[in-house]
PDB file of C-alpha atoms in Angstrom:
ATOM      1  CA  MET A 107      -1.320  42.012  39.119  1.00  0.00           C
ATOM      2  CA  ASP A 108      -1.735  39.603  41.988  1.00  0.00           C
ATOM      3  CA  ALA A 109      -1.196  36.034  40.826  1.00  0.00           C
ATOM      4  CA  ALA A 110      -3.703  34.853  43.433  1.00  0.00           C
ATOM      5  CA  VAL A 111      -6.443  36.589  41.430  1.00  0.00           C
ATOM      6  CA  ASP A 112      -5.572  34.892  38.120  1.00  0.00           C
ATOM      7  CA  PRO A 113      -5.724  31.079  38.236  1.00  0.00           C
ATOM      8  CA  ASP A 114      -3.824  30.897  34.935  1.00  0.00           C
ATOM      9  CA  ALA A 115      -0.991  32.928  36.445  1.00  0.00           C
ATOM     10  CA  GLN A 116      -0.906  30.396  39.280  1.00  0.00           C
ATOM     11  CA  LEU A 117      -0.664  27.609  36.699  1.00  0.00           C
ATOM     12  CA  MET A 118       2.184  29.368  34.904  1.00  0.00           C
ATOM     13  CA  LEU A 119       4.056  29.846  38.173  1.00  0.00           C
ATOM     14  CA  ALA A 120       3.514  26.158  38.974  1.00  0.00           C
ATOM     15  CA  TYR A 121       4.810  25.251  35.520  1.00  0.00           C
ATOM     16  CA  ALA A 122       7.907  27.387  36.179  1.00  0.00           C
ATOM     17  CA  ARG A 123       8.493  25.209  39.258  1.00  0.00           C
ATOM     18  CA  GLY A 124       8.366  22.093  37.045  1.00  0.00           C
ATOM     19  CA  ASP A 125       4.682  21.098  37.197  1.00  0.00           C
ATOM     20  CA  LEU A 126       4.004  19.768  33.665  1.00  0.00           C
ATOM     21  CA  ALA A 127       0.313  19.214  34.446  1.00  0.00           C
ATOM     22  CA  ALA A 128       0.028  22.970  35.012  1.00  0.00           C
ATOM     23  CA  PHE A 129       1.321  23.599  31.486  1.00  0.00           C
ATOM     24  CA  GLU A 130      -1.121  21.047  30.079  1.00  0.00           C
ATOM     25  CA  ALA A 131      -3.973  22.882  31.818  1.00  0.00           C
ATOM     26  CA  LEU A 132      -2.778  26.252  30.467  1.00  0.00           C
ATOM     27  CA  TYR A 133      -2.525  24.815  26.975  1.00  0.00           C
ATOM     28  CA  ALA A 134      -6.008  23.298  27.212  1.00  0.00           C
ATOM     29  CA  ASN A 135      -7.474  26.590  28.478  1.00  0.00           C
ATOM     30  CA  HIS A 136      -5.881  28.834  25.857  1.00  0.00           C
ATOM     31  CA  ARG A 137      -5.158  26.832  22.713  1.00  0.00           C
ATOM     32  CA  GLY A 138      -8.559  27.483  21.091  1.00  0.00           C
ATOM     33  CA  PRO A 139      -8.808  31.231  21.732  1.00  0.00           C
ATOM     34  CA  LEU A 140      -5.118  31.727  20.895  1.00  0.00           C
ATOM     35  CA  TYR A 141      -5.363  29.839  17.613  1.00  0.00           C
ATOM     36  CA  ARG A 142      -8.548  31.704  16.596  1.00  0.00           C
ATOM     37  CA  PHE A 143      -6.841  35.015  17.338  1.00  0.00           C
ATOM     38  CA  LEU A 144      -3.794  34.057  15.288  1.00  0.00           C
ATOM     39  CA  LEU A 145      -5.820  32.656  12.397  1.00  0.00           C
ATOM     40  CA  ARG A 146      -8.079  35.703  12.213  1.00  0.00           C
ATOM     41  CA  SER A 147      -5.148  38.102  12.622  1.00  0.00           C
ATOM     42  CA  ALA A 148      -2.764  36.426  10.189  1.00  0.00           C
ATOM     43  CA  ARG A 149      -5.484  35.399   7.692  1.00  0.00           C
ATOM     44  CA  ASP A 150      -3.245  32.568   6.552  1.00  0.00           C
ATOM     45  CA  ARG A 151      -3.583  29.078   8.039  1.00  0.00           C
ATOM     46  CA  ALA A 152       0.056  28.100   7.483  1.00  0.00           C
ATOM     47  CA  LEU A 153       1.282  31.317   9.095  1.00  0.00           C
ATOM     48  CA  ALA A 154      -1.199  30.935  11.976  1.00  0.00           C
ATOM     49  CA  ASP A 155       0.054  27.377  12.571  1.00  0.00           C
ATOM     50  CA  GLU A 156       3.642  28.617  12.625  1.00  0.00           C
ATOM     51  CA  LEU A 157       2.821  31.521  14.957  1.00  0.00           C
ATOM     52  CA  PHE A 158       0.814  29.228  17.246  1.00  0.00           C
ATOM     53  CA  GLN A 159       3.819  26.952  17.701  1.00  0.00           C
ATOM     54  CA  GLU A 160       6.175  29.897  18.142  1.00  0.00           C
ATOM     55  CA  THR A 161       3.911  31.492  20.770  1.00  0.00           C
ATOM     56  CA  TRP A 162       3.877  28.330  22.877  1.00  0.00           C
ATOM     57  CA  SER A 163       7.625  27.901  22.364  1.00  0.00           C
ATOM     58  CA  ARG A 164       8.145  31.376  23.773  1.00  0.00           C
ATOM     59  CA  VAL A 165       5.863  30.639  26.727  1.00  0.00           C
ATOM     60  CA  ILE A 166       7.950  27.548  27.470  1.00  0.00           C
ATOM     61  CA  ALA A 167      11.219  29.463  27.088  1.00  0.00           C
ATOM     62  CA  ALA A 168      10.007  32.272  29.358  1.00  0.00           C
ATOM     63  CA  ARG A 169       8.596  30.077  32.128  1.00  0.00           C
ATOM     64  CA  GLU A 170      11.354  30.809  34.617  1.00  0.00           C
ATOM     65  CA  ARG A 171      11.274  34.559  33.898  1.00  0.00           C
ATOM     66  CA  TYR A 172       7.464  34.840  34.033  1.00  0.00           C
ATOM     67  CA  ARG A 173       6.117  37.464  36.432  1.00  0.00           C
ATOM     68  CA  PRO A 174       2.328  37.932  36.724  1.00  0.00           C
ATOM     69  CA  GLU A 175       2.224  41.659  35.969  1.00  0.00           C
ATOM     70  CA  ALA A 176      -0.982  41.229  33.933  1.00  0.00           C
ATOM     71  CA  ARG A 177      -3.444  38.391  33.423  1.00  0.00           C
ATOM     72  CA  PHE A 178      -1.829  35.349  31.832  1.00  0.00           C
ATOM     73  CA  GLN A 179      -4.185  35.662  28.854  1.00  0.00           C
ATOM     74  CA  THR A 180      -3.034  39.244  28.282  1.00  0.00           C
ATOM     75  CA  TRP A 181       0.621  38.184  28.437  1.00  0.00           C
ATOM     76  CA  LEU A 182       0.009  35.255  26.056  1.00  0.00           C
ATOM     77  CA  LEU A 183      -1.871  37.396  23.534  1.00  0.00           C
ATOM     78  CA  GLN A 184       0.834  40.046  23.733  1.00  0.00           C
ATOM     79  CA  ILE A 185       3.396  37.456  22.645  1.00  0.00           C
ATOM     80  CA  ALA A 186       1.091  36.335  19.833  1.00  0.00           C
ATOM     81  CA  HIS A 187       0.355  39.912  18.741  1.00  0.00           C
ATOM     82  CA  HIS A 188       4.051  40.721  18.416  1.00  0.00           C
ATOM     83  CA  LEU A 189       4.589  37.574  16.369  1.00  0.00           C
ATOM     84  CA  VAL A 190       1.673  38.520  14.078  1.00  0.00           C
ATOM     85  CA  ILE A 191       3.218  41.951  13.518  1.00  0.00           C
ATOM     86  CA  ASP A 192       6.547  40.340  12.686  1.00  0.00           C
ATOM     87  CA  GLY A 193       4.764  37.949  10.335  1.00  0.00           C
ATOM     88  CA  HIS A 194       3.055  40.844   8.536  1.00  0.00           C
ATOM     89  CA  ARG A 195       6.376  42.619   8.144  1.00  0.00           C
ATOM     90  CA  ARG A 196       7.844  39.556   6.406  1.00  0.00           C
ATOM     91  CA  LYS A 197       4.825  39.103   4.139  1.00  0.00           C
ATOM     92  CA  ARG A 198       4.196  41.484   1.249  1.00  0.00           C
ATOM     93  CA  PRO A 199       0.609  42.526   0.518  1.00  0.00           C
ATOM     94  CA  ILE A 200      -0.828  41.025  -2.671  1.00  0.00           C
ATOM     95  CA  ALA A 201      -2.910  44.021  -3.740  1.00  0.00           C
ATOM     96  CA  VAL A 202      -3.107  47.487  -2.227  1.00  0.00           C
ATOM     97  CA  GLY A 203      -4.748  50.829  -2.953  1.00  0.00           C
ATOM     98  CA  GLU A 204      -6.275  51.195  -6.397  1.00  0.00           C
ATOM     99  CA  GLU A 205      -5.154  47.734  -7.426  1.00  0.00           C
ATOM    100  CA  ALA A 206      -7.173  46.224  -4.556  1.00  0.00           C
ATOM    101  CA  GLU A 207     -10.196  48.400  -5.360  1.00  0.00           C
ATOM    102  CA  ILE A 208     -10.147  47.272  -9.003  1.00  0.00           C
ATOM    103  CA  ALA A 209      -9.842  43.628  -7.978  1.00  0.00           C
ATOM    104  CA  LEU A 210     -12.750  43.912  -5.539  1.00  0.00           C
ATOM    105  CA  ALA A 211     -14.928  45.841  -7.984  1.00  0.00           C
ATOM    106  CA  SER A 212     -14.487  43.172 -10.668  1.00  0.00           C
ATOM    107  CA  HIS A 213     -16.159  40.544  -8.451  1.00  0.00           C
ATOM    108  CA  PRO A 214     -19.932  40.936  -8.264  1.00  0.00           C
ATOM    109  CA  THR A 215     -21.612  40.560  -4.897  1.00  0.00           C
ATOM    110  CA  PRO A 216     -22.901  36.996  -4.503  1.00  0.00           C
ATOM    111  CA  GLU A 217     -26.688  36.676  -4.624  1.00  0.00           C
ATOM    112  CA  ARG A 218     -26.860  35.469  -1.019  1.00  0.00           C
ATOM    113  CA  GLU A 219     -25.412  38.823   0.089  1.00  0.00           C
ATOM    114  CA  GLN A 220     -28.006  40.938  -1.695  1.00  0.00           C
ATOM    115  CA  PRO A 221     -30.077  43.045   0.751  1.00  0.00           C
ATOM    116  CA  GLU A 222     -33.363  41.591  -0.457  1.00  0.00           C
ATOM    117  CA  GLN A 223     -32.173  38.093   0.414  1.00  0.00           C
ATOM    118  CA  ALA A 224     -32.924  37.060   4.023  1.00  0.00           C
ATOM    119  CA  LEU A 225     -29.767  35.955   5.807  1.00  0.00           C
ATOM    120  CA  SER A 226     -29.575  33.080   8.219  1.00  0.00           C
ATOM    121  CA  GLU A 227     -27.696  33.494  11.477  1.00  0.00           C
ATOM    122  CA  PHE A 228     -24.776  31.557   9.984  1.00  0.00           C
ATOM    123  CA  GLU A 229     -24.600  33.866   6.988  1.00  0.00           C
ATOM    124  CA  GLN A 230     -24.717  36.921   9.255  1.00  0.00           C
ATOM    125  CA  ARG A 231     -21.807  35.597  11.313  1.00  0.00           C
ATOM    126  CA  ARG A 232     -19.898  34.840   8.135  1.00  0.00           C
ATOM    127  CA  ARG A 233     -20.518  38.359   6.839  1.00  0.00           C
ATOM    128  CA  LEU A 234     -19.239  39.746  10.143  1.00  0.00           C
ATOM    129  CA  GLN A 235     -16.112  37.571   9.890  1.00  0.00           C
ATOM    130  CA  LEU A 236     -15.479  38.750   6.345  1.00  0.00           C
ATOM    131  CA  ALA A 237     -16.061  42.379   7.354  1.00  0.00           C
ATOM    132  CA  ILE A 238     -13.605  42.011  10.241  1.00  0.00           C
ATOM    133  CA  GLU A 239     -11.022  40.535   7.848  1.00  0.00           C
ATOM    134  CA  GLN A 240     -11.273  43.680   5.709  1.00  0.00           C
ATOM    135  CA  LEU A 241     -10.392  46.007   8.595  1.00  0.00           C
ATOM    136  CA  PRO A 242      -6.888  47.482   8.790  1.00  0.00           C
ATOM    137  CA  ASP A 243      -4.576  45.314  10.918  1.00  0.00           C
ATOM    138  CA  GLU A 244      -4.619  47.553  14.009  1.00  0.00           C
ATOM    139  CA  GLN A 245      -8.418  47.834  14.032  1.00  0.00           C
ATOM    140  CA  ARG A 246      -8.907  44.118  13.307  1.00  0.00           C
ATOM    141  CA  ASN A 247      -6.588  43.093  16.137  1.00  0.00           C
ATOM    142  CA  ALA A 248      -8.270  45.459  18.585  1.00  0.00           C
ATOM    143  CA  ILE A 249     -11.774  44.254  17.686  1.00  0.00           C
ATOM    144  CA  LEU A 250     -10.734  40.589  17.874  1.00  0.00           C
ATOM    145  CA  LEU A 251      -9.122  41.073  21.277  1.00  0.00           C
ATOM    146  CA  ARG A 252     -12.287  42.809  22.502  1.00  0.00           C
ATOM    147  CA  LEU A 253     -14.966  40.566  20.975  1.00  0.00           C
ATOM    148  CA  GLU A 254     -13.343  37.145  21.006  1.00  0.00           C
ATOM    149  CA  ASN A 255     -11.067  37.372  24.022  1.00  0.00           C
ATOM    150  CA  GLU A 256     -13.186  39.832  26.012  1.00  0.00           C
ATOM    151  CA  LEU A 257     -10.181  41.941  26.991  1.00  0.00           C
ATOM    152  CA  SER A 258     -10.656  45.343  28.592  1.00  0.00           C
ATOM    153  CA  LEU A 259      -9.342  48.505  26.939  1.00  0.00           C
ATOM    154  CA  GLU A 260      -6.370  48.477  29.302  1.00  0.00           C
ATOM    155  CA  GLU A 261      -5.577  44.845  28.503  1.00  0.00           C
ATOM    156  CA  ILE A 262      -5.794  45.503  24.763  1.00  0.00           C
ATOM    157  CA  ALA A 263      -3.453  48.457  25.275  1.00  0.00           C
ATOM    158  CA  ASP A 264      -1.010  46.144  27.095  1.00  0.00           C
ATOM    159  CA  VAL A 265      -1.202  43.498  24.366  1.00  0.00           C
ATOM    160  CA  THR A 266      -0.760  45.918  21.475  1.00  0.00           C
ATOM    161  CA  GLY A 267       1.662  48.302  23.173  1.00  0.00           C
ATOM    162  CA  VAL A 268      -0.386  51.440  22.555  1.00  0.00           C
ATOM    163  CA  GLY A 269      -2.274  53.830  24.803  1.00  0.00           C
ATOM    164  CA  ARG A 270      -5.823  53.313  26.054  1.00  0.00           C
ATOM    165  CA  GLU A 271      -7.113  56.238  23.971  1.00  0.00           C
ATOM    166  CA  THR A 272      -5.553  54.762  20.842  1.00  0.00           C
ATOM    167  CA  VAL A 273      -7.342  51.481  21.579  1.00  0.00           C
ATOM    168  CA  LYS A 274     -10.633  53.342  22.013  1.00  0.00           C
ATOM    169  CA  SER A 275     -10.091  55.121  18.717  1.00  0.00           C
ATOM    170  CA  ARG A 276      -9.259  51.905  16.873  1.00  0.00           C
ATOM    171  CA  LEU A 277     -12.334  50.185  18.301  1.00  0.00           C
ATOM    172  CA  ARG A 278     -14.558  53.150  17.428  1.00  0.00           C
ATOM    173  CA  TYR A 279     -13.318  53.257  13.819  1.00  0.00           C
ATOM    174  CA  ALA A 280     -13.617  49.481  13.511  1.00  0.00           C
ATOM    175  CA  MET A 281     -17.192  49.495  14.808  1.00  0.00           C
ATOM    176  CA  THR A 282     -18.139  52.310  12.439  1.00  0.00           C
ATOM    177  CA  LYS A 283     -16.709  50.421   9.459  1.00  0.00           C
ATOM    178  CA  LEU A 284     -18.426  47.217  10.514  1.00  0.00           C
ATOM    179  CA  ARG A 285     -21.774  48.994  10.879  1.00  0.00           C
ATOM    180  CA  ASP A 286     -21.357  50.552   7.436  1.00  0.00           C
ATOM    181  CA  VAL A 287     -20.505  47.227   5.811  1.00  0.00           C
ATOM    182  CA  LEU A 288     -23.194  45.230   7.596  1.00  0.00           C
ATOM    183  CA  SER A 289     -26.065  47.714   7.477  1.00  0.00           C
ATOM    184  CA  PRO A 290     -28.885  46.728   5.071  1.00  0.00           C
TER     185      PRO A 290
END
């Protein structure tokens, strides 16, 4: 990737040369989207906070080794994605399989989510967020990278370390599950 095409790559290269204002601009540009990605991927505010700090620490540590081989955003999210995976490996799931099904079945659907109840735009967005949270990790990460960070299939493949066809498959399955959950 040509750094001249990506202004954030130019900022990172400037930061590597000691320009602290360039880092401040990078941080301002990416802190919101990065934190949302981490929070939605980790589904735990404390873990997201920890991963957010660790991601920026790694950016700082790698500043002199940085080479703009992809967009800066792709590189940043790749660091974050790997940290999320490591975080999931350290954390044990609370309920899985039949245990999770029993737990979910014992909670009735709130009245506001009944099909006959008209949903406001806010409620629809909230339902989408909840549906995304229920996706398997790989599908959730792919859909978040696509919808919230507007990455291409190739960029998602770079971030997650899988092939383009695998990304397409994960997105297709995620969209199917979301349609099933959200359909009236």
